[in-house]
Coordinates of C-alpha atoms and ligand atoms in Angstrom, one line a residue:
Chain A
M1 CA 139.8 117.0 131.7
K2 CA 137.7 114.1 130.5
R3 CA 134.2 114.1 131.7
D4 CA 132.0 111.0 132.0
S5 CA 129.6 110.3 129.2
R6 CA 126.1 111.7 129.3
F7 CA 125.0 108.2 128.4
K8 CA 124.7 105.0 130.5
E9 CA 127.7 102.8 130.3
R10 CA 127.1 100.0 127.8
Q11 CA 127.1 96.3 128.5
E12 CA 130.1 94.4 127.1
G13 CA 129.8 91.5 124.8
V14 CA 129.8 93.4 121.6
E15 CA 132.9 93.3 119.5
T16 CA 135.0 96.5 120.0
V17 CA 137.5 98.5 118.0
Q18 CA 140.3 100.8 119.3
M19 CA 140.8 104.2 118.0
T20 CA 142.4 107.4 119.1
L21 CA 140.8 110.8 119.8
D22 CA 143.4 113.6 120.0
G23 CA 145.9 110.9 120.8
D24 CA 144.0 109.3 123.6
I25 CA 142.9 105.7 123.2
M26 CA 139.1 105.4 122.8
T27 CA 137.2 102.1 122.5
A28 CA 134.0 101.9 120.5
Q29 CA 131.6 99.1 119.6
I30 CA 131.4 97.7 116.1
G31 CA 128.4 99.4 114.4
D32 CA 128.9 102.7 116.2
S33 CA 129.1 105.9 114.2
V34 CA 132.1 108.0 115.0
A35 CA 129.8 110.6 116.7
A36 CA 128.1 107.8 118.8
A37 CA 131.6 106.6 119.8
I38 CA 132.6 110.1 120.9
L39 CA 129.4 110.6 122.9
A40 CA 129.9 107.2 124.6
Y41 CA 133.4 108.1 125.4
S42 CA 132.9 111.5 127.1
A43 CA 130.7 114.4 127.7
N44 CA 133.3 116.9 126.4
P45 CA 132.6 118.9 123.3
S46 CA 133.6 117.2 120.1
R47 CA 134.6 120.5 118.4
H48 CA 134.8 124.2 118.9
T49 CA 133.4 126.7 116.4
A50 CA 135.2 129.6 114.8
M51 CA 134.0 131.8 117.7
G52 CA 135.3 129.2 120.2
S53 CA 131.9 127.8 121.3
P54 CA 131.8 124.2 122.3
R55 CA 129.6 121.8 120.2
A56 CA 128.7 118.2 120.1
A57 CA 126.6 116.0 117.8
Y58 CA 123.0 117.3 117.7
C59 CA 120.9 115.4 115.2
M60 CA 122.7 112.1 114.6
M61 CA 121.2 111.9 111.1
G62 CA 123.4 114.0 108.9
V63 CA 121.4 117.3 109.1
C64 CA 123.1 119.7 111.5
F65 CA 126.8 119.2 110.7
D66 CA 127.7 119.8 114.4
C67 CA 129.5 116.4 114.5
L68 CA 132.3 117.4 112.1
V69 CA 135.5 115.8 113.0
E70 CA 138.9 115.0 111.4
V71 CA 139.1 111.3 110.5
D72 CA 142.5 109.9 109.5
G73 CA 143.7 113.3 108.4
R74 CA 140.6 114.2 106.5
P75 CA 138.8 117.3 108.0
N76 CA 135.1 118.0 108.1
V77 CA 133.9 114.4 108.2
Q78 CA 130.3 114.0 109.4
G79 CA 130.9 111.8 112.5
C80 CA 127.3 110.7 112.7
M81 CA 127.4 109.3 109.1
T82 CA 130.7 107.5 109.4
L83 CA 131.2 104.0 110.9
V84 CA 134.1 103.4 113.3
R85 CA 137.0 101.3 112.2
E86 CA 139.9 99.7 114.1
G87 CA 142.8 102.1 114.3
M88 CA 140.9 105.2 113.2
V89 CA 142.7 108.4 114.1
L90 CA 140.2 111.1 115.2
R91 CA 141.0 114.7 115.9
R92 CA 138.6 117.4 117.3
Q93 CA 138.4 120.4 115.1
N94 CA 138.9 123.8 116.7
G95 CA 137.9 126.8 114.7
L96 CA 136.9 126.9 111.1
R97 CA 138.1 124.5 108.5
P98 CA 137.3 125.5 105.0
I99 CA 134.5 123.4 103.6
S100 CA 135.1 122.8 99.9
G101 CA 132.4 122.0 97.4
V102 CA 129.6 123.8 99.3
Q103 CA 127.9 126.2 97.0
A104 CA 124.9 127.1 99.0
D105 CA 125.2 130.9 98.4
D106 CA 123.0 132.4 95.8
Chain B
M1 CA 120.8 102.6 78.0
T2 CA 120.0 103.4 81.6
D3 CA 121.3 101.5 84.6
A4 CA 117.8 100.8 85.8
D5 CA 114.1 101.4 85.3
L6 CA 113.8 103.0 88.6
I7 CA 116.3 104.6 91.1
I8 CA 114.9 105.1 94.5
I9 CA 116.6 107.4 97.0
G10 CA 115.9 106.5 100.6
A11 CA 115.4 103.0 102.1
G12 CA 112.8 104.0 104.7
P13 CA 109.3 102.5 104.7
A14 CA 108.4 104.5 101.5
G15 CA 111.5 103.5 99.6
M16 CA 111.5 99.9 100.7
A17 CA 107.8 99.3 99.9
A18 CA 108.2 100.9 96.5
A19 CA 111.4 99.0 95.7
I20 CA 109.8 95.7 96.6
S21 CA 106.6 96.2 94.6
A22 CA 108.5 97.6 91.5
S23 CA 110.9 94.7 91.5
E24 CA 108.0 92.2 91.9
A25 CA 106.4 93.8 88.8
G26 CA 109.6 93.0 86.9
A27 CA 111.2 96.5 87.0
K28 CA 115.0 96.8 87.4
V29 CA 115.4 98.8 90.6
I30 CA 118.4 100.5 92.3
L31 CA 117.9 101.6 95.9
L32 CA 120.3 104.1 97.4
D33 CA 120.5 105.2 101.0
E34 CA 123.2 107.0 103.0
Q35 CA 122.6 104.9 106.0
Q36 CA 124.5 101.6 106.3
S37 CA 121.4 99.4 106.1
A38 CA 117.7 99.6 105.2
G39 CA 115.0 100.9 107.6
G40 CA 114.9 104.7 107.3
Q41 CA 114.3 106.7 110.5
I42 CA 111.5 104.6 112.1
Y43 CA 113.1 101.2 111.4
R44 CA 116.7 102.3 111.6
N45 CA 119.0 99.3 112.0
V46 CA 116.1 96.9 112.6
G47 CA 117.8 94.2 110.6
S48 CA 120.7 93.9 113.0
N49 CA 118.9 94.4 116.3
H50 CA 118.3 90.8 117.3
D51 CA 119.6 91.3 120.7
G52 CA 116.3 91.8 122.5
R53 CA 116.1 95.5 122.4
S54 CA 112.4 95.0 123.1
F55 CA 112.1 98.4 124.7
L56 CA 112.0 99.9 121.2
G57 CA 108.5 98.5 120.9
E58 CA 106.5 96.2 118.6
E59 CA 106.0 98.9 116.0
Y60 CA 109.7 99.1 115.5
F61 CA 110.1 95.4 114.9
E62 CA 107.3 95.5 112.3
G63 CA 109.9 97.0 110.1
L64 CA 111.7 93.6 109.9
K65 CA 109.1 92.4 107.5
L66 CA 110.0 95.0 104.9
V67 CA 113.7 94.7 105.5
E68 CA 113.5 91.0 105.0
A69 CA 111.3 91.2 101.9
L70 CA 113.8 93.7 100.5
S71 CA 116.7 91.4 101.0
R72 CA 114.9 88.5 99.3
S73 CA 114.0 90.8 96.3
N74 CA 116.1 91.5 93.2
V75 CA 116.5 95.1 94.2
K76 CA 120.1 96.3 93.9
C77 CA 120.7 98.1 97.2
E78 CA 123.6 100.5 97.7
F79 CA 124.1 101.6 101.3
G80 CA 126.4 104.2 102.7
T81 CA 125.7 106.3 99.5
T82 CA 124.7 109.9 99.7
V83 CA 122.9 111.3 96.7
W84 CA 124.2 114.8 96.2
R85 CA 122.8 115.7 92.8
I86 CA 120.2 114.6 90.3
E87 CA 120.4 115.8 86.8
D88 CA 117.3 116.6 84.6
D89 CA 118.0 113.6 82.4
L90 CA 117.7 111.5 85.6
R91 CA 121.4 110.8 86.1
V92 CA 121.8 110.4 89.9
V93 CA 125.1 111.4 91.3
W94 CA 126.1 109.7 94.6
S95 CA 129.1 109.6 96.9
R96 CA 130.4 106.7 98.9
D97 CA 133.6 106.7 100.9
G98 CA 134.8 109.8 99.3
V99 CA 134.2 108.6 95.7
S100 CA 131.4 109.8 93.5
N101 CA 129.5 107.7 91.0
I102 CA 126.6 108.2 88.6
S103 CA 123.7 105.9 88.0
S104 CA 120.9 106.6 85.5
A105 CA 117.3 105.5 85.3
R106 CA 114.1 106.0 83.4
H107 CA 112.3 107.0 86.6
V108 CA 113.4 108.4 90.0
L109 CA 111.5 108.1 93.2
L110 CA 112.5 110.5 96.0
A111 CA 111.8 108.8 99.3
T112 CA 114.2 110.8 101.5
G113 CA 111.8 111.3 104.4
A114 CA 111.9 114.0 107.1
Q115 CA 114.1 115.6 109.6
E116 CA 113.2 116.9 113.0
R117 CA 112.0 120.5 113.0
P118 CA 114.9 122.8 114.1
A119 CA 113.8 124.0 117.6
P120 CA 115.9 127.0 118.6
F121 CA 116.0 128.3 122.2
P122 CA 118.8 130.0 124.1
G123 CA 121.5 127.3 124.6
W124 CA 120.2 124.8 122.0
E125 CA 123.7 124.7 120.5
L126 CA 125.4 123.5 123.7
P127 CA 126.9 120.0 124.1
G128 CA 124.3 118.0 126.0
V129 CA 121.3 119.5 124.0
M130 CA 120.3 117.0 121.3
T131 CA 117.1 116.1 119.6
A132 CA 114.9 113.3 120.9
G133 CA 115.3 111.6 117.6
A134 CA 119.1 111.7 118.0
A135 CA 118.7 109.9 121.3
Q136 CA 116.5 107.4 119.6
I137 CA 119.1 106.9 116.9
L138 CA 121.7 106.2 119.5
M139 CA 119.4 103.5 121.1
K140 CA 118.7 101.9 117.8
S141 CA 122.2 102.0 116.4
S142 CA 124.6 101.9 119.3
R143 CA 122.6 100.7 122.4
L144 CA 123.4 104.0 124.0
L145 CA 120.8 105.1 126.6
A146 CA 120.4 108.7 127.7
K147 CA 120.9 109.0 131.4
D148 CA 118.6 111.3 133.5
A149 CA 117.6 113.3 130.5
V150 CA 115.0 116.0 130.2
L151 CA 112.7 115.6 127.2
A152 CA 111.5 118.9 126.1
G153 CA 109.1 120.1 123.4
S154 CA 106.1 118.4 121.9
G155 CA 104.9 115.7 119.5
P156 CA 104.2 112.0 119.4
L157 CA 107.9 111.2 119.0
L158 CA 108.6 112.9 122.3
Y159 CA 106.3 110.4 124.1
L160 CA 107.6 107.5 122.1
V161 CA 111.2 108.2 123.1
A162 CA 110.1 108.7 126.7
V163 CA 108.4 105.3 126.8
Q164 CA 111.4 103.7 125.1
L165 CA 113.7 105.2 127.7
I166 CA 111.5 104.1 130.6
K167 CA 111.3 100.6 129.2
A168 CA 115.0 100.5 128.8
G169 CA 115.4 101.3 132.5
T170 CA 116.7 104.8 132.0
P171 CA 113.6 107.0 132.5
P172 CA 113.9 110.7 131.8
I173 CA 113.8 112.9 134.9
A174 CA 111.1 115.0 133.4
I175 CA 109.0 115.6 130.2
V176 CA 108.5 119.3 129.6
E177 CA 105.8 119.9 127.0
T178 CA 105.1 123.1 125.2
Q179 CA 101.5 122.3 124.1
T180 CA 98.8 124.2 125.8
M181 CA 95.0 123.9 126.4
K182 CA 94.5 126.2 123.5
N183 CA 96.3 123.6 121.3
A184 CA 94.0 120.9 122.6
F185 CA 90.9 123.0 122.0
K186 CA 92.0 123.8 118.4
A187 CA 92.8 120.1 117.8
S188 CA 89.4 118.9 119.2
R189 CA 87.6 119.9 116.0
Y190 CA 89.7 117.4 114.1
L191 CA 89.1 114.6 116.5
P192 CA 86.1 113.1 114.7
R193 CA 88.2 112.7 111.6
A194 CA 91.1 111.3 113.6
M195 CA 88.7 108.6 114.8
L196 CA 89.2 107.0 111.3
A197 CA 92.7 106.2 112.5
S198 CA 91.4 104.9 115.8
K199 CA 94.3 102.4 116.1
M200 CA 96.9 105.1 115.9
L201 CA 94.9 107.2 118.4
A202 CA 94.8 104.2 120.7
K203 CA 98.5 103.7 120.4
G204 CA 99.1 107.4 121.4
M205 CA 96.8 107.1 124.4
E206 CA 98.7 103.9 125.4
L207 CA 102.0 105.8 125.4
L208 CA 100.5 108.6 127.5
R209 CA 99.0 106.1 130.0
Y210 CA 102.4 104.3 130.2
I211 CA 104.2 107.6 131.0
R212 CA 101.6 108.5 133.6
K213 CA 101.9 105.2 135.3
S214 CA 105.7 105.4 135.3
G215 CA 105.5 108.5 137.5
V216 CA 107.9 110.6 135.4
S217 CA 107.2 114.3 136.1
R218 CA 105.3 116.1 133.3
Y219 CA 105.1 119.8 132.9
T220 CA 102.7 121.3 130.2
S221 CA 102.2 124.7 128.7
A222 CA 105.9 125.2 129.2
K223 CA 107.7 128.1 127.6
D224 CA 110.9 130.2 127.7
F225 CA 113.2 127.3 127.4
Q226 CA 116.8 128.0 128.2
A227 CA 119.9 125.8 128.6
V228 CA 123.0 126.9 130.4
Q229 CA 126.2 124.9 130.8
N230 CA 127.5 124.4 134.3
D231 CA 131.1 124.0 135.3
D232 CA 130.8 120.3 135.5
G233 CA 129.4 120.0 132.0
Q234 CA 125.9 119.4 133.1
L235 CA 123.1 121.7 131.9
T236 CA 120.7 123.8 133.9
F237 CA 117.5 123.7 131.9
S238 CA 115.0 126.3 132.8
F239 CA 111.5 127.0 131.6
R240 CA 108.3 128.7 132.7
T241 CA 104.9 127.2 133.3
R242 CA 101.7 129.1 134.2
K243 CA 102.7 129.0 137.8
R244 CA 106.4 129.6 138.0
V245 CA 109.9 129.3 136.6
H246 CA 111.5 125.8 136.9
Q247 CA 115.1 124.7 136.8
L248 CA 116.3 121.2 136.2
V249 CA 119.9 120.0 136.2
T250 CA 120.5 117.3 133.7
P251 CA 123.3 115.9 131.5
L252 CA 121.0 115.9 128.5
V253 CA 118.2 118.0 127.2
L254 CA 116.4 116.1 124.4
S255 CA 114.4 118.5 122.4
H256 CA 111.7 117.8 119.8
Q257 CA 109.1 119.8 117.9
G258 CA 107.8 117.4 115.4
V259 CA 109.3 116.5 112.0
V260 CA 109.3 118.3 108.7
S261 CA 109.8 117.1 105.1
S262 CA 113.4 117.1 103.8
T263 CA 113.2 119.0 100.6
H264 CA 116.8 119.7 99.7
I265 CA 116.8 117.2 96.9
S266 CA 113.4 118.2 95.5
R267 CA 114.3 121.8 95.7
S268 CA 117.7 121.3 94.0
L269 CA 115.7 119.8 91.1
G270 CA 113.8 123.1 90.7
L271 CA 110.5 121.3 91.4
A272 CA 107.5 123.4 92.6
H273 CA 107.0 123.7 96.3
E274 CA 104.4 125.5 98.5
W275 CA 104.2 126.7 102.0
N276 CA 102.1 124.4 104.2
L277 CA 100.4 126.3 107.0
S278 CA 99.6 123.4 109.3
Q279 CA 103.0 121.8 108.9
Q280 CA 104.8 125.1 108.9
A281 CA 107.1 124.0 106.2
F282 CA 107.6 123.9 102.4
L283 CA 106.2 120.8 100.7
P284 CA 106.8 119.7 97.1
I285 CA 103.8 119.8 94.9
V286 CA 102.8 116.4 93.7
D287 CA 99.6 114.8 92.3
K288 CA 97.7 111.9 93.7
W289 CA 100.3 109.5 92.4
G290 CA 103.2 111.4 93.9
R291 CA 104.1 112.6 90.5
T292 CA 105.9 116.0 90.2
K293 CA 105.8 118.4 87.3
N294 CA 108.6 116.3 85.9
S295 CA 106.5 113.2 85.2
R296 CA 109.5 110.9 85.6
I297 CA 110.2 112.1 89.1
H298 CA 107.9 111.0 92.0
I299 CA 108.0 111.7 95.7
A300 CA 106.7 109.4 98.3
G301 CA 106.6 109.2 102.1
D302 CA 107.4 111.9 104.6
G303 CA 109.4 113.8 101.9
A304 CA 106.1 114.8 100.3
G305 CA 104.4 115.8 103.6
I306 CA 104.4 114.2 107.0
G307 CA 102.2 111.1 107.2
G308 CA 104.2 108.5 109.2
A309 CA 105.3 105.0 108.2
R310 CA 102.0 103.5 107.1
A311 CA 101.2 106.4 104.8
A312 CA 104.8 106.2 103.5
I313 CA 104.4 102.5 102.6
A314 CA 101.1 103.2 100.8
S315 CA 102.4 106.3 98.9
G316 CA 105.6 104.4 97.9
R317 CA 103.5 101.6 96.3
I318 CA 101.1 104.1 94.7
A319 CA 103.9 106.0 93.0
V320 CA 105.3 102.7 91.6
L321 CA 101.9 102.0 90.0
D322 CA 102.1 105.3 88.2
M323 CA 105.6 104.5 87.0
L324 CA 104.6 101.1 85.8
F325 CA 101.8 102.8 83.9
Q326 CA 104.2 105.2 82.3
L327 CA 106.5 102.3 81.4
G328 CA 103.6 100.7 79.6
K329 CA 103.5 97.7 82.1
L330 CA 100.0 98.7 83.4
S331 CA 97.0 100.1 81.7
D332 CA 95.3 103.1 83.1
D333 CA 92.5 100.9 84.5
Q334 CA 95.0 98.5 86.0
R335 CA 96.9 101.3 87.7
N336 CA 93.7 102.8 89.2
Q337 CA 92.3 99.5 90.3
S338 CA 95.6 98.2 91.8
S339 CA 95.8 101.4 93.9
T340 CA 92.5 101.0 95.8
A341 CA 93.8 99.2 98.9
D342 CA 96.8 101.5 99.3
R343 CA 94.6 104.6 98.8
A344 CA 92.4 103.4 101.6
L345 CA 95.4 102.8 103.8
L346 CA 96.7 106.2 102.9
R347 CA 93.4 108.0 103.7
Q348 CA 93.1 106.2 107.0
S349 CA 96.7 107.0 108.1
L350 CA 96.4 110.6 107.1
A351 CA 93.1 111.1 108.9
I352 CA 94.9 111.7 112.2
R353 CA 97.4 114.3 110.8
P354 CA 95.2 117.5 111.1
F355 CA 94.5 116.5 114.7
L356 CA 98.2 115.9 115.5
D357 CA 99.3 119.0 113.6
A358 CA 97.0 121.2 115.6
L359 CA 97.6 119.5 119.0
Y360 CA 101.4 119.7 118.7
Y361 CA 101.7 122.9 116.7
P362 CA 105.1 124.4 117.6
P363 CA 105.0 127.5 119.9
K364 CA 105.6 130.9 118.4
E365 CA 109.0 131.4 120.2
I366 CA 110.3 128.2 118.5
L367 CA 108.9 129.0 115.1
A368 CA 110.1 132.6 115.1
P369 CA 112.9 132.9 117.6
S370 CA 114.1 136.3 118.9
G371 CA 116.8 137.8 121.1
E372 CA 120.2 136.1 121.3
T373 CA 118.9 132.7 120.4
L374 CA 121.2 131.2 117.7
V375 CA 119.3 130.8 114.4
C376 CA 122.2 129.7 112.2
R377 CA 124.3 127.3 114.1
C378 CA 126.9 127.0 111.5
E379 CA 127.7 130.7 111.1
E380 CA 126.7 131.5 114.7
I381 CA 124.1 134.1 113.9
G382 CA 121.5 135.1 116.4
A383 CA 117.8 135.9 115.9
S384 CA 118.3 139.6 116.7
T385 CA 120.9 140.0 113.9
I386 CA 118.5 138.4 111.4
R387 CA 115.6 140.6 112.7
Q388 CA 117.7 143.7 112.4
T389 CA 118.9 143.0 108.9
L390 CA 115.3 142.3 108.0
N391 CA 114.0 145.6 109.5
Q392 CA 116.8 147.7 108.2
S393 CA 116.3 147.0 104.5
G394 CA 113.1 145.1 104.1
L395 CA 115.1 142.2 102.7
G396 CA 113.9 138.7 101.8
P397 CA 115.5 135.4 102.8
R398 CA 118.0 135.5 99.9
Q399 CA 119.4 138.9 101.0
I400 CA 119.4 137.8 104.6
K401 CA 121.6 135.0 103.5
S402 CA 124.1 137.2 101.7
S403 CA 124.2 139.9 104.3
T404 CA 124.4 137.7 107.4
R405 CA 125.9 134.5 105.9
S406 CA 123.1 132.4 107.5
G407 CA 122.5 129.3 105.5
M408 CA 125.9 129.4 103.9
G409 CA 127.6 127.0 106.3
P410 CA 127.9 123.3 105.9
C411 CA 124.3 122.4 106.8
Q412 CA 123.2 124.5 103.8
G413 CA 120.2 125.9 105.6
R414 CA 118.8 122.7 107.0
M415 CA 118.9 124.1 110.5
C416 CA 118.2 127.8 109.9
E417 CA 115.8 128.0 107.0
L418 CA 112.6 127.3 108.9
P419 CA 113.4 129.6 111.8
I420 CA 114.2 132.4 109.2
Q421 CA 110.9 131.7 107.5
G422 CA 109.2 132.0 110.9
I423 CA 110.9 135.3 111.6
L424 CA 109.9 136.5 108.1
S425 CA 106.3 135.7 108.7
S426 CA 106.3 137.1 112.2
C427 CA 107.4 140.4 110.5
G428 CA 104.4 140.2 108.2
K429 CA 106.5 139.0 105.2
K430 CA 105.6 136.4 102.7
H431 CA 107.3 133.0 102.7
L432 CA 109.8 132.7 99.9
L433 CA 111.2 129.3 98.9
P434 CA 115.0 129.3 99.6
K435 CA 117.0 128.0 96.7
V436 CA 119.1 124.9 97.0
R437 CA 122.2 124.3 94.9
T438 CA 124.1 121.1 94.3
P439 CA 126.0 119.4 95.8
I440 CA 123.3 119.2 98.4
K441 CA 125.9 117.8 100.8
P442 CA 129.5 119.0 100.9
I443 CA 131.7 117.1 98.5
S444 CA 135.4 117.7 98.4
L445 CA 136.9 119.4 95.3
G446 CA 139.1 116.4 94.7
E447 CA 136.0 114.2 94.6
L448 CA 134.3 116.5 92.1
A449 CA 137.4 116.6 90.0
S450 CA 137.7 112.8 89.8
L451 CA 134.1 112.5 88.9
A452 CA 134.6 115.0 86.0
E453 CA 137.2 112.7 84.6
R454 CA 134.8 109.7 84.5
P455 CA 131.6 111.2 83.2
S456 CA 129.9 107.9 82.2
T457 CA 130.6 105.8 85.2
K458 CA 128.2 102.9 85.7
S459 CA 127.1 101.7 89.1
Ligands
FAD1 C1 115.0 111.1 113.7 C2 113.6 110.6 113.4 C3 113.1 109.5 114.1 C4 111.9 109.0 113.9 N1 111.4 108.0 114.6 C5 110.1 107.5 114.4 C6 109.6 106.4 115.1 O1 110.3 105.9 116.0 N2 108.3 106.1 114.9 C7 107.5 106.7 114.0 O2 106.4 106.3 113.8 N3 108.0 107.7 113.2 C8 109.3 108.1 113.4 N4 109.8 109.2 112.7 C9 108.9 109.7 111.6 C10 109.4 109.2 110.3 O3 109.7 110.3 109.5 C11 108.3 108.3 109.6 O4 107.6 107.5 110.5 C12 108.9 107.3 108.6 O5 110.2 106.9 108.9 C13 108.9 108.0 107.2 O6 109.3 107.1 106.2 P1 110.0 107.6 104.9 O7 110.2 106.3 104.1 O8 109.2 108.6 104.3 O9 111.3 108.3 105.3 P2 112.6 107.8 106.2 O10 112.2 106.7 107.1 O11 113.0 109.1 106.8 O12 113.7 107.3 105.2 C14 114.4 108.2 104.3 C15 115.7 107.6 104.0 O13 116.3 108.4 103.0 C16 117.6 108.4 103.2 N5 118.2 109.7 102.5 C17 117.8 110.9 102.8 N6 118.5 111.8 102.0 C18 119.3 111.0 101.3 C19 120.3 111.3 100.3 N7 120.6 112.5 99.9 N8 121.0 110.3 99.8 C20 120.8 109.0 100.2 N9 119.9 108.7 101.1 C21 119.1 109.7 101.6 C22 117.8 108.5 104.7 O14 119.0 108.0 105.1 C23 116.6 107.6 105.2 O15 117.1 106.3 105.4 C24 111.1 109.7 112.9 C25 111.6 110.7 112.2 C26 112.9 111.2 112.4 C27 113.4 112.4 111.7
FES2 S1 125.1 115.1 114.4 FE1 124.0 116.3 113.0 S2 125.0 116.0 111.2 FE2 126.0 114.7 112.5

């Protein structure tokens, strides 16, 4: 079930783009990040963790990685650092996706 | 041959001011920022907000001057570019749209600013809990206004966001503040010095007056934050004040506990850092020019210690003078003399910091969480697990990392490092600088491979 956004509905008058989120049509404003567009669209989680807990964007500035989303088939994209584009195909990620190139262990 | 005299990472006030003054002095400058336009955190998106978002306040629009001066300058700006590695020979590796490139320079200035301090409490990972800064980013970049939010925590930014929301016509339902009378008492001894920055003090008072006048409920000395998700997706946010336990139902809890320097880049370079007690964070060690132990790498702005926008501007320009000196474009005397005005500005802007640091010192339970509170959001590890691991074997942060996996997720420790440091020190252990490896942001293997095939790519 789609829940209403936690944010106030925005005025129109800004150019919009259409995308899909898990197959549903989602409208966003030009200049939105993917994470902002998802927050404006609904209050639902934008992903689930490996242990199944719901998450949504937290910091909006590229720090927390809770906004990870699949964009046009590419997994683990930071939604808050990616601008929306007409026709983008977004999918929420459920569970863990391997993150390549992270070598934070020592 | 290098691509530039100076590569600056970060187009906030520090990076912009530095870029403009270096380029005016005839230096060839490349400015890289992962945002889509100049501004940094405080002036985010200011160049495109001509649509009367006056609720953001005059101070925000002051950023236009810098952004416009930057666009008139000869600085080569590359936006949407994330720097993920800097090599010792000052080759800067950056990624844009899934493709990596390398630019080289004779000098590098790190102006990568700050992030909000991770503020763990039970439920901080739930959808609907965000940072106050995140809500502000949504106002600046997407005209999204938080509806009926609860602002929770402490610090000047909490009040600023409250006022911005009130002016925008979407006031928060409450401001829940963790600071106590004890904080105020401790801070009072720094008040005389803070008077040097009387304008900034006055601005802060003005924010408080505005909030008071607006009638938004304020709770102080609040503790024991907890957020629980209701069936309808709303949150029940509970906390305790001296008198009793309170519960507020809200779609959004906007939490904030001040900002801390971002040090992933400076740490990945192996530069020296030390624990700063009043800021409760690691800071890179720099001299009065912002110079690190690698004389060709400088750090300016909030990335070298929290000072705010005016201090960032001054420190950016001061660092440039030292680079011009090293490049032979200024004599020692010229460098010193040219820095006088900015040193005064820096001193004045920093005068208020000890007062603010003491007044808004984060509460113990946020600095060193316990119980089931998640510490590592990526790997979903609670404080009690970290405490147990620590007690069992007397381990340091590195071992905590390998035995619990905390810090090994995609955020690479940006959210859990400080709470782990807090837990360590609450157990009487010494702070130990966590290592940072490159890439400092996840890069796909394909991208790494294609970079390896083109080692000498020019920007
Ligand atoms: C979310 C947030 C909101 C804030 N809002 C305010 C406010 O409204 N008013 C106020 O007075 N202060 C605010 N601050 C405090 C702020 O830190 C300073 O006032 C000021 O912005 C510091 O300037 P700076 O130039 O040092 O860094 P910043 O303004 O933070 O700029 C740093 C820049 O570096 C870029 N960057 C970082 N890492 C990389 C990388 N690896 N590759 C490429 N680019 C990178 C970032 O995208 C950013 O644009 C805020 C802080 C935060 C974290
Ligand atoms: S919301 Fe934190 S990284 Fe995107």
